[in-house]
Amino acid sequence: MLVRESLQVYFIMGSNNCRGEPLQVVEQALKGGITMFQFREKGSGAKTGKEKHSLAIKLKQLCNHYGVPFIVNDDVDLAVDIGADGVHVGQDDEPLASVKQRCPKSFIIGVSATNSTEAVQAFQAGADYIGAGPVFPTSTKQDAKLPIGLAGLEEINRLTGETPVTAIGGIHTDNAADAIKAGADGVSVISAISQAESPQQAAQLLNKLTAKKR
Ligand SMILES: Nc1nc(C(F)(F)F)ncc1COP(=O)(O)OP(=O)(O)O
Ligand SMILES: [Mg+2]
C-alpha cells in the first residue's frame, strides 16, 4: 500500500494514553479500520526498557496480523531492532539524514513540521511523509507548539509538492473532514481513538470522514 493511502487514519498511542489495556485498544482500532499505527511510549507513566520493548513487539505483531504498518516514535534503535515498518522523528529528534543511514531502505520515515519552513526542509531531505501540526490545540502532547490552524495546514500542503502529509493535533471526528479539505492525505489522532468509549467505532467513523472521493 502507498504511504499516502496508509496515512488516511493514522492512530498514535502509548500505554499511558489509553484507559483500557493497550493491546485491546489497538486491536479494536485495527478492527475499526485504522490504516497505520505509531507506537509513542512517552510522557508520565510511559513504560521504559524491557517493558517498552516487549509491548512494542506485541503491538507490532498485532499490526502485522492486520496488514497495517507499525511505526515507532523517536526511538530509532527500537524500530530497527524489532523490525518495525518505520520511524517518526520530530525537529528535536535525530536528524533525518542520520536516521536514513541507520534504517533499512524499506523503512517509512516520517518527520514532524510545525511550520512551512520545516515542512519544505523535510520534503527536500526526502521524508516519506510529513506530520503537519498541531493543527488545533491539543492536551496530549505536553510540549506542543502553537496551533497552525487549517490555514497553516493548507500552506504546508501547498509547499510540499507530492510528499504525503498527515494533519495532527487536536483532530477529532468533528474536524477530521476539514483537515482533508485543507489538503491533508490523512489525519493522525491519539485521544480521539484511545480515549473513546469504543475505539473501534471511533476508528470506523474517522475512516468514513477521511475517505477520499474516488
Ligand atoms: N509523533 C508525531 N507523529 C506525527 C505523525 F505524522 F505521525 F502524525 N506527527 C507529529 C508528531 C510529533 O512528533 P515530535 O515532534 O517528535 O513529538 P513527539 O515525539 O512528542 O511525538
Ligand atoms: Mg519526537
PDB file of C-alpha atoms and ligand atoms in Angstrom:
ATOM      1  CA  MET A   1       0.000   0.000   0.000  1.00  0.00           C
ATOM      2  CA  LEU A   2       1.297   3.512  -0.803  1.00  0.00           C
ATOM      3  CA  VAL A   3       2.372   5.665   2.131  1.00  0.00           C
ATOM      4  CA  ARG A   4      -0.206   8.260   1.073  1.00  0.00           C
ATOM      5  CA  GLU A   5      -3.054   5.767   1.443  1.00  0.00           C
ATOM      6  CA  SER A   6      -1.645   4.461   4.744  1.00  0.00           C
ATOM      7  CA  LEU A   7      -1.896   7.967   6.181  1.00  0.00           C
ATOM      8  CA  GLN A   8      -5.713   8.065   5.965  1.00  0.00           C
ATOM      9  CA  VAL A   9      -6.378   7.178   9.652  1.00  0.00           C
ATOM     10  CA  TYR A  10      -3.051   7.122  11.493  1.00  0.00           C
ATOM     11  CA  PHE A  11      -3.533   6.100  15.128  1.00  0.00           C
ATOM     12  CA  ILE A  12      -0.747   7.102  17.546  1.00  0.00           C
ATOM     13  CA  MET A  13      -0.693   5.683  21.052  1.00  0.00           C
ATOM     14  CA  GLY A  14       1.344   4.705  24.082  1.00  0.00           C
ATOM     15  CA  SER A  15       0.193   2.631  27.068  1.00  0.00           C
ATOM     16  CA  ASN A  16      -0.267   5.855  29.078  1.00  0.00           C
ATOM     17  CA  ASN A  17      -2.712   7.322  26.528  1.00  0.00           C
ATOM     18  CA  CYS A  18      -5.413   4.715  26.912  1.00  0.00           C
ATOM     19  CA  ARG A  19      -7.975   3.806  29.537  1.00  0.00           C
ATOM     20  CA  GLY A  20      -8.108   0.140  28.618  1.00  0.00           C
ATOM     21  CA  GLU A  21      -5.458  -2.493  28.065  1.00  0.00           C
ATOM     22  CA  PRO A  22      -3.182  -1.216  25.217  1.00  0.00           C
ATOM     23  CA  LEU A  23      -3.323  -4.404  23.122  1.00  0.00           C
ATOM     24  CA  GLN A  24      -7.127  -4.494  23.304  1.00  0.00           C
ATOM     25  CA  VAL A  25      -7.428  -0.792  22.411  1.00  0.00           C
ATOM     26  CA  VAL A  26      -5.116  -1.164  19.407  1.00  0.00           C
ATOM     27  CA  GLU A  27      -6.874  -4.353  18.237  1.00  0.00           C
ATOM     28  CA  GLN A  28     -10.231  -2.549  18.403  1.00  0.00           C
ATOM     29  CA  ALA A  29      -8.751   0.343  16.415  1.00  0.00           C
ATOM     30  CA  LEU A  30      -7.365  -2.087  13.827  1.00  0.00           C
ATOM     31  CA  LYS A  31     -10.787  -3.743  13.514  1.00  0.00           C
ATOM     32  CA  GLY A  32     -12.273  -0.273  13.085  1.00  0.00           C
ATOM     33  CA  GLY A  33     -10.039   0.412  10.120  1.00  0.00           C
ATOM     34  CA  ILE A  34      -7.019   2.459  11.147  1.00  0.00           C
ATOM     35  CA  THR A  35      -4.545   2.474   8.260  1.00  0.00           C
ATOM     36  CA  MET A  36      -1.263   2.989  10.145  1.00  0.00           C
ATOM     37  CA  PHE A  37      -0.164   2.797  13.798  1.00  0.00           C
ATOM     38  CA  GLN A  38       2.570   4.690  15.659  1.00  0.00           C
ATOM     39  CA  PHE A  39       3.896   3.381  18.974  1.00  0.00           C
ATOM     40  CA  ARG A  40       4.610   6.523  21.010  1.00  0.00           C
ATOM     41  CA  GLU A  41       5.550   5.416  24.525  1.00  0.00           C
ATOM     42  CA  LYS A  42       6.477   8.679  26.261  1.00  0.00           C
ATOM     43  CA  GLY A  43       5.374  11.109  28.960  1.00  0.00           C
ATOM     44  CA  SER A  44       4.277  10.419  32.502  1.00  0.00           C
ATOM     45  CA  GLY A  45       3.647   6.758  33.239  1.00  0.00           C
ATOM     46  CA  ALA A  46       5.196   5.556  29.999  1.00  0.00           C
ATOM     47  CA  LYS A  47       6.994   2.209  30.023  1.00  0.00           C
ATOM     48  CA  THR A  48      10.757   2.037  29.558  1.00  0.00           C
ATOM     49  CA  GLY A  49      13.441  -0.589  28.940  1.00  0.00           C
ATOM     50  CA  LYS A  50      12.339  -4.240  28.661  1.00  0.00           C
ATOM     51  CA  GLU A  51       8.646  -3.448  29.338  1.00  0.00           C
ATOM     52  CA  LYS A  52       8.585  -0.911  26.492  1.00  0.00           C
ATOM     53  CA  HIS A  53      10.460  -3.313  24.210  1.00  0.00           C
ATOM     54  CA  SER A  54       8.123  -6.232  24.814  1.00  0.00           C
ATOM     55  CA  LEU A  55       4.970  -4.102  24.408  1.00  0.00           C
ATOM     56  CA  ALA A  56       6.389  -2.787  21.118  1.00  0.00           C
ATOM     57  CA  ILE A  57       6.899  -6.340  19.837  1.00  0.00           C
ATOM     58  CA  LYS A  58       3.353  -7.394  20.801  1.00  0.00           C
ATOM     59  CA  LEU A  59       1.826  -4.322  19.128  1.00  0.00           C
ATOM     60  CA  LYS A  60       3.969  -4.837  16.032  1.00  0.00           C
ATOM     61  CA  GLN A  61       2.769  -8.438  15.757  1.00  0.00           C
ATOM     62  CA  LEU A  62      -0.831  -7.246  16.058  1.00  0.00           C
ATOM     63  CA  CYS A  63      -0.348  -4.654  13.298  1.00  0.00           C
ATOM     64  CA  ASN A  64       1.428  -7.204  11.098  1.00  0.00           C
ATOM     65  CA  HIS A  65      -1.569  -9.556  11.545  1.00  0.00           C
ATOM     66  CA  TYR A  66      -3.918  -6.831  10.277  1.00  0.00           C
ATOM     67  CA  GLY A  67      -1.546  -5.764   7.495  1.00  0.00           C
ATOM     68  CA  VAL A  68      -1.176  -2.239   8.966  1.00  0.00           C
ATOM     69  CA  PRO A  69       2.252  -0.514   9.038  1.00  0.00           C
ATOM     70  CA  PHE A  70       3.811  -0.268  12.516  1.00  0.00           C
ATOM     71  CA  ILE A  71       5.840   2.923  13.106  1.00  0.00           C
ATOM     72  CA  VAL A  72       7.939   3.736  16.180  1.00  0.00           C
ATOM     73  CA  ASN A  73       8.075   7.291  17.574  1.00  0.00           C
ATOM     74  CA  ASP A  74      11.541   8.799  18.235  1.00  0.00           C
ATOM     75  CA  ASP A  75      13.314   5.552  19.201  1.00  0.00           C
ATOM     76  CA  VAL A  76      15.208   4.593  16.010  1.00  0.00           C
ATOM     77  CA  ASP A  77      17.193   1.831  17.756  1.00  0.00           C
ATOM     78  CA  LEU A  78      13.994   0.137  18.934  1.00  0.00           C
ATOM     79  CA  ALA A  79      12.421   0.450  15.468  1.00  0.00           C
ATOM     80  CA  VAL A  80      15.419  -1.182  13.761  1.00  0.00           C
ATOM     81  CA  ASP A  81      15.873  -3.791  16.496  1.00  0.00           C
ATOM     82  CA  ILE A  82      12.298  -5.146  16.346  1.00  0.00           C
ATOM     83  CA  GLY A  83      11.879  -4.871  12.572  1.00  0.00           C
ATOM     84  CA  ALA A  84       9.268  -2.120  12.557  1.00  0.00           C
ATOM     85  CA  ASP A  85       7.957  -0.720   9.272  1.00  0.00           C
ATOM     86  CA  GLY A  86       9.303   2.734  10.021  1.00  0.00           C
ATOM     87  CA  VAL A  87      10.020   5.532  12.442  1.00  0.00           C
ATOM     88  CA  HIS A  88       8.736   9.047  13.099  1.00  0.00           C
ATOM     89  CA  VAL A  89      11.086  11.824  14.209  1.00  0.00           C
ATOM     90  CA  GLY A  90      10.461  15.404  15.218  1.00  0.00           C
ATOM     91  CA  GLN A  91      12.507  18.567  14.810  1.00  0.00           C
ATOM     92  CA  ASP A  92      14.349  17.939  18.103  1.00  0.00           C
ATOM     93  CA  ASP A  93      14.951  14.237  17.462  1.00  0.00           C
ATOM     94  CA  GLU A  94      17.707  12.574  15.432  1.00  0.00           C
ATOM     95  CA  PRO A  95      18.131  14.372  12.059  1.00  0.00           C
ATOM     96  CA  LEU A  96      16.525  12.687   9.043  1.00  0.00           C
ATOM     97  CA  ALA A  97      19.835  12.188   7.178  1.00  0.00           C
ATOM     98  CA  SER A  98      21.321  10.220  10.072  1.00  0.00           C
ATOM     99  CA  VAL A  99      18.106   8.234  10.612  1.00  0.00           C
ATOM    100  CA  LYS A 100      18.089   7.269   6.915  1.00  0.00           C
ATOM    101  CA  GLN A 101      21.664   5.970   7.234  1.00  0.00           C
ATOM    102  CA  ARG A 102      20.747   3.674  10.129  1.00  0.00           C
ATOM    103  CA  CYS A 103      17.450   2.312   8.860  1.00  0.00           C
ATOM    104  CA  PRO A 104      16.644  -0.308   6.217  1.00  0.00           C
ATOM    105  CA  LYS A 105      15.855   1.171   2.790  1.00  0.00           C
ATOM    106  CA  SER A 106      12.306  -0.211   3.123  1.00  0.00           C
ATOM    107  CA  PHE A 107      11.632   1.954   6.215  1.00  0.00           C
ATOM    108  CA  ILE A 108       8.872   4.547   6.153  1.00  0.00           C
ATOM    109  CA  ILE A 109      10.418   7.659   7.732  1.00  0.00           C
ATOM    110  CA  GLY A 110       8.098  10.440   8.864  1.00  0.00           C
ATOM    111  CA  VAL A 111       9.080  13.917  10.040  1.00  0.00           C
ATOM    112  CA  SER A 112       7.132  16.488  12.077  1.00  0.00           C
ATOM    113  CA  ALA A 113       6.684  20.012  10.787  1.00  0.00           C
ATOM    114  CA  THR A 114       5.185  22.823  12.834  1.00  0.00           C
ATOM    115  CA  ASN A 115       5.559  25.412  10.040  1.00  0.00           C
ATOM    116  CA  SER A 116       6.134  25.602   6.287  1.00  0.00           C
ATOM    117  CA  THR A 117       9.922  26.105   6.598  1.00  0.00           C
ATOM    118  CA  GLU A 118      10.281  22.835   8.495  1.00  0.00           C
ATOM    119  CA  ALA A 119       7.884  21.147   6.063  1.00  0.00           C
ATOM    120  CA  VAL A 120       9.893  22.214   2.981  1.00  0.00           C
ATOM    121  CA  GLN A 121      13.138  21.123   4.680  1.00  0.00           C
ATOM    122  CA  ALA A 122      11.626  17.708   5.437  1.00  0.00           C
ATOM    123  CA  PHE A 123      10.307  17.444   1.858  1.00  0.00           C
ATOM    124  CA  GLN A 124      13.729  18.343   0.414  1.00  0.00           C
ATOM    125  CA  ALA A 125      15.511  15.944   2.792  1.00  0.00           C
ATOM    126  CA  GLY A 126      13.340  13.107   1.484  1.00  0.00           C
ATOM    127  CA  ALA A 127      10.850  12.405   4.251  1.00  0.00           C
ATOM    128  CA  ASP A 128       8.348   9.695   3.243  1.00  0.00           C
ATOM    129  CA  TYR A 129       5.580  11.701   4.897  1.00  0.00           C
ATOM    130  CA  ILE A 130       5.190  14.850   6.964  1.00  0.00           C
ATOM    131  CA  GLY A 131       3.215  15.216  10.189  1.00  0.00           C
ATOM    132  CA  ALA A 132       1.903  18.770   9.998  1.00  0.00           C
ATOM    133  CA  GLY A 133       0.702  20.362  13.175  1.00  0.00           C
ATOM    134  CA  PRO A 134      -0.508  20.863  15.751  1.00  0.00           C
ATOM    135  CA  VAL A 135      -3.445  21.997  13.624  1.00  0.00           C
ATOM    136  CA  PHE A 136      -5.716  22.558  16.635  1.00  0.00           C
ATOM    137  CA  PRO A 137      -4.964  22.901  20.368  1.00  0.00           C
ATOM    138  CA  THR A 138      -4.018  19.603  21.967  1.00  0.00           C
ATOM    139  CA  SER A 139      -3.644  18.478  25.548  1.00  0.00           C
ATOM    140  CA  THR A 140      -1.986  15.170  24.632  1.00  0.00           C
ATOM    141  CA  LYS A 141       1.462  16.414  23.690  1.00  0.00           C
ATOM    142  CA  GLN A 142       2.820  18.389  26.648  1.00  0.00           C
ATOM    143  CA  ASP A 143       5.371  20.415  24.649  1.00  0.00           C
ATOM    144  CA  ALA A 144       3.214  21.072  21.586  1.00  0.00           C
ATOM    145  CA  LYS A 145       3.858  24.306  19.676  1.00  0.00           C
ATOM    146  CA  LEU A 146       1.184  26.917  18.882  1.00  0.00           C
ATOM    147  CA  PRO A 147      -1.579  25.543  16.621  1.00  0.00           C
ATOM    148  CA  ILE A 148      -1.085  26.314  12.911  1.00  0.00           C
ATOM    149  CA  GLY A 149      -4.796  26.109  12.096  1.00  0.00           C
ATOM    150  CA  LEU A 150      -6.344  24.953   8.805  1.00  0.00           C
ATOM    151  CA  ALA A 151      -4.653  27.870   7.017  1.00  0.00           C
ATOM    152  CA  GLY A 152      -1.235  26.691   8.180  1.00  0.00           C
ATOM    153  CA  LEU A 153      -2.085  23.149   7.103  1.00  0.00           C
ATOM    154  CA  GLU A 154      -3.174  24.400   3.656  1.00  0.00           C
ATOM    155  CA  GLU A 155       0.110  26.311   3.277  1.00  0.00           C
ATOM    156  CA  ILE A 156       2.177  23.239   4.185  1.00  0.00           C
ATOM    157  CA  ASN A 157       0.243  21.119   1.700  1.00  0.00           C
ATOM    158  CA  ARG A 158       0.768  23.762  -0.982  1.00  0.00           C
ATOM    159  CA  LEU A 159       4.539  23.952  -0.402  1.00  0.00           C
ATOM    160  CA  THR A 160       5.382  20.269  -0.063  1.00  0.00           C
ATOM    161  CA  GLY A 161       4.502  19.096  -3.562  1.00  0.00           C
ATOM    162  CA  GLU A 162       3.888  15.368  -3.740  1.00  0.00           C
ATOM    163  CA  THR A 163       5.107  14.468  -0.230  1.00  0.00           C
ATOM    164  CA  PRO A 164       2.239  12.835   1.678  1.00  0.00           C
ATOM    165  CA  VAL A 165       1.043  14.962   4.584  1.00  0.00           C
ATOM    166  CA  THR A 166      -0.960  13.978   7.638  1.00  0.00           C
ATOM    167  CA  ALA A 167      -2.657  16.501   9.938  1.00  0.00           C
ATOM    168  CA  ILE A 168      -2.011  16.111  13.665  1.00  0.00           C
ATOM    169  CA  GLY A 169      -3.009  17.930  16.809  1.00  0.00           C
ATOM    170  CA  GLY A 170      -6.499  18.125  18.304  1.00  0.00           C
ATOM    171  CA  ILE A 171      -8.057  16.143  15.456  1.00  0.00           C
ATOM    172  CA  HIS A 172     -11.416  14.579  16.262  1.00  0.00           C
ATOM    173  CA  THR A 173     -14.492  13.396  14.359  1.00  0.00           C
ATOM    174  CA  ASP A 174     -15.837  16.957  14.270  1.00  0.00           C
ATOM    175  CA  ASN A 175     -12.846  18.447  12.384  1.00  0.00           C
ATOM    176  CA  ALA A 176     -11.260  15.500  10.539  1.00  0.00           C
ATOM    177  CA  ALA A 177     -13.077  16.233   7.274  1.00  0.00           C
ATOM    178  CA  ASP A 178     -11.877  19.877   7.436  1.00  0.00           C
ATOM    179  CA  ALA A 179      -8.277  18.659   7.579  1.00  0.00           C
ATOM    180  CA  ILE A 180      -8.808  16.582   4.424  1.00  0.00           C
ATOM    181  CA  LYS A 181     -10.464  19.572   2.711  1.00  0.00           C
ATOM    182  CA  ALA A 182      -7.328  21.585   3.630  1.00  0.00           C
ATOM    183  CA  GLY A 183      -5.328  19.121   1.541  1.00  0.00           C
ATOM    184  CA  ALA A 184      -4.042  16.603   4.082  1.00  0.00           C
ATOM    185  CA  ASP A 185      -3.813  12.987   2.888  1.00  0.00           C
ATOM    186  CA  GLY A 186      -4.992  11.797   6.272  1.00  0.00           C
ATOM    187  CA  VAL A 187      -5.387  12.524   9.957  1.00  0.00           C
ATOM    188  CA  SER A 188      -3.320  11.423  12.947  1.00  0.00           C
ATOM    189  CA  VAL A 189      -5.049  11.019  16.280  1.00  0.00           C
ATOM    190  CA  ILE A 190      -4.301   9.885  19.803  1.00  0.00           C
ATOM    191  CA  SER A 191      -7.163  10.571  22.224  1.00  0.00           C
ATOM    192  CA  ALA A 192      -9.917  10.592  19.570  1.00  0.00           C
ATOM    193  CA  ILE A 193      -9.466   6.821  19.430  1.00  0.00           C
ATOM    194  CA  SER A 194      -7.544   5.898  22.607  1.00  0.00           C
ATOM    195  CA  GLN A 195      -9.990   7.685  24.923  1.00  0.00           C
ATOM    196  CA  ALA A 196     -13.135   6.737  23.002  1.00  0.00           C
ATOM    197  CA  GLU A 197     -15.868   4.640  24.612  1.00  0.00           C
ATOM    198  CA  SER A 198     -15.461   2.346  21.607  1.00  0.00           C
ATOM    199  CA  PRO A 199     -12.072   2.761  19.842  1.00  0.00           C
ATOM    200  CA  GLN A 200     -13.443   0.539  17.059  1.00  0.00           C
ATOM    201  CA  GLN A 201     -16.400   2.823  16.352  1.00  0.00           C
ATOM    202  CA  ALA A 202     -14.205   5.929  16.593  1.00  0.00           C
ATOM    203  CA  ALA A 203     -11.808   4.449  14.026  1.00  0.00           C
ATOM    204  CA  GLN A 204     -14.713   3.436  11.755  1.00  0.00           C
ATOM    205  CA  LEU A 205     -16.169   6.961  11.834  1.00  0.00           C
ATOM    206  CA  LEU A 206     -12.791   8.602  11.186  1.00  0.00           C
ATOM    207  CA  ASN A 207     -12.265   6.210   8.279  1.00  0.00           C
ATOM    208  CA  LYS A 208     -15.591   7.301   6.764  1.00  0.00           C
ATOM    209  CA  LEU A 209     -14.904  11.012   7.329  1.00  0.00           C
ATOM    210  CA  THR A 210     -11.470  10.857   5.671  1.00  0.00           C
ATOM    211  CA  ALA A 211     -12.286   8.611   2.718  1.00  0.00           C
ATOM    212  CA  LYS A 212     -11.264  10.433  -0.468  1.00  0.00           C
ATOM    213  CA  LYS A 213     -13.913  10.682  -3.144  1.00  0.00           C
ATOM    214  CA  ARG A 214     -12.556   8.449  -5.919  1.00  0.00           C
TER     215      ARG A 214
HETATM  216  N1  LIG B   1       4.657  11.940  16.909  1.00  0.00           N
HETATM  217  C1  LIG B   1       4.232  12.618  15.808  1.00  0.00           C
HETATM  218  N2  LIG B   1       3.635  11.946  14.784  1.00  0.00           N
HETATM  219  C2  LIG B   1       3.227  12.642  13.705  1.00  0.00           C
HETATM  220  C3  LIG B   1       2.560  11.918  12.573  1.00  0.00           C
HETATM  221  F1  LIG B   1       2.992  12.417  11.402  1.00  0.00           F
HETATM  222  F2  LIG B   1       2.835  10.632  12.630  1.00  0.00           F
HETATM  223  F3  LIG B   1       1.247  12.085  12.664  1.00  0.00           F
HETATM  224  N3  LIG B   1       3.394  13.985  13.570  1.00  0.00           N
HETATM  225  C4  LIG B   1       3.992  14.667  14.571  1.00  0.00           C
HETATM  226  C5  LIG B   1       4.410  14.014  15.710  1.00  0.00           C
HETATM  227  C6  LIG B   1       5.112  14.776  16.799  1.00  0.00           C
HETATM  228  O1  LIG B   1       6.402  14.266  16.814  1.00  0.00           O
HETATM  229  P1  LIG B   1       7.515  15.009  17.663  1.00  0.00           P
HETATM  230  O2  LIG B   1       7.558  16.420  17.293  1.00  0.00           O
HETATM  231  O3  LIG B   1       8.765  14.206  17.554  1.00  0.00           O
HETATM  232  O4  LIG B   1       6.985  14.944  19.110  1.00  0.00           O
HETATM  233  P2  LIG B   1       6.713  13.629  19.935  1.00  0.00           P
HETATM  234  O5  LIG B   1       7.970  12.807  19.801  1.00  0.00           O
HETATM  235  O6  LIG B   1       6.448  14.160  21.309  1.00  0.00           O
HETATM  236  O7  LIG B   1       5.542  12.960  19.306  1.00  0.00           O
HETATM  237 MG    MG B   2       9.692  13.078  18.670  1.00  0.00          MG
END
